[in-house]
């Protein structure tokens, strides 16, 4: 259900026109617009937003772990349009069992390391990423430290 | 281990590991270089050597305790990290600090920017071979660190910004002291420029070297002076003002060349603009409280704790239990000396942040390094690394 104040924004309108089923939820809180996107359509949505709405700049990709509730993971994208000085947050909800989502590296080169970091720290796979491997942790590390079921002190 | 990143080429090439310990990588950065003679064919950055798990640790701390972690992310601009974090928490809480606190924050942030740029200039010039500049820059940075010590008791890890305002009232005569130090700075900057700006060796090493096009800068989400030297006219202080930056007038230096020299010029001009902001802050510093009136969040001030039981209880409650923050999420970005520094905080309504994500400018800027260095000589790589002004602690967090 999209609240009316979100549906009135040009970003949401463009998406409803070009990818009618892509927005599954949305909110406008503390002046920040969040669109929850169907994970299967994230690549299409990002391409549309970059080409039609001028979001040429991807600030950040990250994730939030809502363990033990389901869907467990939220992948969060922070976009920015320099011309309109407008930020936008996209979110995709993923289940906890072998979470996977399409990579947005074809749209923004900046997503490369961000997605590797999310894979490293949360274990979310990005399909189509050019070389998805650990970024911050050692390459032979076991587990994904930012998951909520991973102890702060580590396993030792 | 890194075979998949290095494309096989027809001729004999050499793989060279630069770092993790190398004096010109400004921290612990490992670069895997594929060389044909002295020409870099491919550069791959390998990071993570300074990963300290600050984001994970934040989840186990209260909102106030996490302030001390944020400044350890970037040792060159601890106050900028403090500011970004407390602004994000204040946004979640719906608090607006009093104007005196906001102006002090602006002033100290600009001092931090000058200090950070001085370290960048000194080390960058040192890398290229101009050793003298390093000594001058550190001499002046010391003055700025002394100011931080005077105001907070700490030279670097100050924790001076708190949720709802400042930690302490600045000491008597502090503004006079800042004024005195700042009065000497225009001459100092002239001195550095005299050493470098028209220096033929400096120009030969930096002009038309390490070019980053505007398209690449956007694609890799490059921000800050590095982006402004490539023609992206964007500064968060002006374009998305926070902490009353909209009350200050300053210019955003911009260059279109995108080479190392352009980045140098942009940062030098930024220091002069920061001086202007500090001067405006000194002239117009408002009087009044330094903390917002929110007893559930802000520690009781002054002698209240010695005479009022309620204040003492409040002090204990905030220190031991922390304060609860309404559920929600917020992304707050500020202009750090390196670019867009952003904190994404998710709250679940408890006294501990559910998730803290730090969007660090160096992380994004470093991704663009191969574009700067590939096809150039190995010796240019050192200049390229220096010119994007990375802090590895911030990249690895």
PDB file of C-alpha atoms in Angstrom, chain A residues 27 30 32 34 56-67 76 78 80 82 85 89 91 107-110 112-114 117 121-122 133 135-137 139 145-148 150-152, chain B residues 1-2 4-5 44-48 51 55-57 59-60 91-92 218-223 232 234 239 328-331 340 344 346 348 353-355 357 359 363 366-367 395-397:
ATOM      1  CA  UNK A  27       6.896   5.776   3.528  1.00  0.00           C
ATOM      2  CA  UNK A  30      11.483  12.621   8.906  1.00  0.00           C
ATOM      3  CA  UNK A  32      13.153  11.081   3.930  1.00  0.00           C
ATOM      4  CA  UNK A  34      11.742   5.354   1.300  1.00  0.00           C
ATOM      5  CA  UNK A  56      23.373   9.292 -11.198  1.00  0.00           C
ATOM      6  CA  UNK A  57      24.996   8.987  -7.793  1.00  0.00           C
ATOM      7  CA  UNK A  58      24.762   5.954  -5.521  1.00  0.00           C
ATOM      8  CA  UNK A  59      25.832   7.025  -2.030  1.00  0.00           C
ATOM      9  CA  UNK A  60      25.705   3.682  -0.407  1.00  0.00           C
ATOM     10  CA  UNK A  61      24.434   0.126  -0.371  1.00  0.00           C
ATOM     11  CA  UNK A  62      24.007  -1.568   2.973  1.00  0.00           C
ATOM     12  CA  UNK A  63      21.791  -4.055   4.770  1.00  0.00           C
ATOM     13  CA  UNK A  64      19.905  -4.480   8.019  1.00  0.00           C
ATOM     14  CA  UNK A  65      19.413  -7.850   9.705  1.00  0.00           C
ATOM     15  CA  UNK A  66      16.019  -8.262  11.430  1.00  0.00           C
ATOM     16  CA  UNK A  67      16.798 -11.738  12.798  1.00  0.00           C
ATOM     17  CA  UNK A  76      19.156  -0.518   1.577  1.00  0.00           C
ATOM     18  CA  UNK A  78      20.874   5.451  -0.840  1.00  0.00           C
ATOM     19  CA  UNK A  80      21.187  11.026  -4.808  1.00  0.00           C
ATOM     20  CA  UNK A  82      22.721  16.277  -7.905  1.00  0.00           C
ATOM     21  CA  UNK A  85      19.573  17.908  -4.642  1.00  0.00           C
ATOM     22  CA  UNK A  89      16.192   5.463  -0.235  1.00  0.00           C
ATOM     23  CA  UNK A  91      14.813  -1.050   0.170  1.00  0.00           C
ATOM     24  CA  UNK A 107      23.995   0.794 -13.242  1.00  0.00           C
ATOM     25  CA  UNK A 108      26.524   2.364 -10.837  1.00  0.00           C
ATOM     26  CA  UNK A 109      30.180   1.343 -10.612  1.00  0.00           C
ATOM     27  CA  UNK A 110      30.177   2.505  -6.997  1.00  0.00           C
ATOM     28  CA  UNK A 112      30.955  -2.814  -6.576  1.00  0.00           C
ATOM     29  CA  UNK A 113      32.660  -2.504  -3.193  1.00  0.00           C
ATOM     30  CA  UNK A 114      29.430  -1.725  -1.352  1.00  0.00           C
ATOM     31  CA  UNK A 117      30.957  -5.413   1.824  1.00  0.00           C
ATOM     32  CA  UNK A 121      29.325  -8.832   6.545  1.00  0.00           C
ATOM     33  CA  UNK A 122      25.790 -10.203   5.993  1.00  0.00           C
ATOM     34  CA  UNK A 133      34.278 -12.037  -2.644  1.00  0.00           C
ATOM     35  CA  UNK A 135      36.185  -7.212   1.123  1.00  0.00           C
ATOM     36  CA  UNK A 136      36.947  -6.352   4.740  1.00  0.00           C
ATOM     37  CA  UNK A 137      37.276  -9.696   6.512  1.00  0.00           C
ATOM     38  CA  UNK A 139      39.314 -14.269   2.687  1.00  0.00           C
ATOM     39  CA  UNK A 145      29.904 -10.631  11.442  1.00  0.00           C
ATOM     40  CA  UNK A 146      27.132  -8.052  11.120  1.00  0.00           C
ATOM     41  CA  UNK A 147      24.373 -10.686  11.347  1.00  0.00           C
ATOM     42  CA  UNK A 148      22.454 -10.400  14.588  1.00  0.00           C
ATOM     43  CA  UNK A 150      26.848 -13.465  15.298  1.00  0.00           C
ATOM     44  CA  UNK A 151      28.167 -12.598  18.783  1.00  0.00           C
ATOM     45  CA  UNK A 152      29.867  -9.222  19.271  1.00  0.00           C
TER      46      UNK A 152
ATOM     47  CA  UNK B   1      44.075 -15.560  -4.560  1.00  0.00           C
ATOM     48  CA  UNK B   2      43.797 -12.531  -6.804  1.00  0.00           C
ATOM     49  CA  UNK B   4      40.594 -13.654 -11.168  1.00  0.00           C
ATOM     50  CA  UNK B   5      41.140  -9.899 -11.064  1.00  0.00           C
ATOM     51  CA  UNK B  44      43.637  -3.571  -7.755  1.00  0.00           C
ATOM     52  CA  UNK B  45      43.130  -2.267  -4.255  1.00  0.00           C
ATOM     53  CA  UNK B  46      42.909  -4.744  -1.397  1.00  0.00           C
ATOM     54  CA  UNK B  47      41.493  -3.263   1.792  1.00  0.00           C
ATOM     55  CA  UNK B  48      40.307  -4.466   5.188  1.00  0.00           C
ATOM     56  CA  UNK B  51      38.737  -3.386   9.938  1.00  0.00           C
ATOM     57  CA  UNK B  55      29.561  -0.752  13.217  1.00  0.00           C
ATOM     58  CA  UNK B  56      29.067  -4.001  15.113  1.00  0.00           C
ATOM     59  CA  UNK B  57      30.416  -2.532  18.345  1.00  0.00           C
ATOM     60  CA  UNK B  59      25.095  -2.024  18.239  1.00  0.00           C
ATOM     61  CA  UNK B  60      26.266  -3.157  21.669  1.00  0.00           C
ATOM     62  CA  UNK B  91      16.983  13.927  13.862  1.00  0.00           C
ATOM     63  CA  UNK B  92      15.540  10.663  15.171  1.00  0.00           C
ATOM     64  CA  UNK B 218      29.791  10.265 -10.701  1.00  0.00           C
ATOM     65  CA  UNK B 219      29.821   6.569 -11.533  1.00  0.00           C
ATOM     66  CA  UNK B 220      32.107   5.773  -8.597  1.00  0.00           C
ATOM     67  CA  UNK B 221      30.201   8.114  -6.257  1.00  0.00           C
ATOM     68  CA  UNK B 222      33.280  10.242  -5.682  1.00  0.00           C
ATOM     69  CA  UNK B 223      32.560  13.224  -3.450  1.00  0.00           C
ATOM     70  CA  UNK B 232      31.007  18.312  -9.921  1.00  0.00           C
ATOM     71  CA  UNK B 234      28.346  19.883  -5.067  1.00  0.00           C
ATOM     72  CA  UNK B 239      23.448  22.246  -0.993  1.00  0.00           C
ATOM     73  CA  UNK B 328      12.758   4.755  12.733  1.00  0.00           C
ATOM     74  CA  UNK B 329      15.646   5.225  10.368  1.00  0.00           C
ATOM     75  CA  UNK B 330      17.632   8.194   9.247  1.00  0.00           C
ATOM     76  CA  UNK B 331      20.437   8.957   6.823  1.00  0.00           C
ATOM     77  CA  UNK B 340      30.189  12.899   1.797  1.00  0.00           C
ATOM     78  CA  UNK B 344      22.550   5.587   8.428  1.00  0.00           C
ATOM     79  CA  UNK B 346      18.191   2.356  12.384  1.00  0.00           C
ATOM     80  CA  UNK B 348      14.194  -0.157  17.199  1.00  0.00           C
ATOM     81  CA  UNK B 353      21.238   1.658  17.974  1.00  0.00           C
ATOM     82  CA  UNK B 354      19.914  -1.316  16.025  1.00  0.00           C
ATOM     83  CA  UNK B 355      22.185  -0.640  13.076  1.00  0.00           C
ATOM     84  CA  UNK B 357      26.176   2.202   8.902  1.00  0.00           C
ATOM     85  CA  UNK B 359      29.117   5.808   4.551  1.00  0.00           C
ATOM     86  CA  UNK B 363      35.737   4.170   0.661  1.00  0.00           C
ATOM     87  CA  UNK B 366      39.457   4.861  -3.337  1.00  0.00           C
ATOM     88  CA  UNK B 367      37.376   2.775  -5.740  1.00  0.00           C
ATOM     89  CA  UNK B 395      37.618   2.868   4.615  1.00  0.00           C
ATOM     90  CA  UNK B 396      37.824  -0.287   6.722  1.00  0.00           C
ATOM     91  CA  UNK B 397      35.932   0.950   9.789  1.00  0.00           C
TER      92      UNK B 397
END
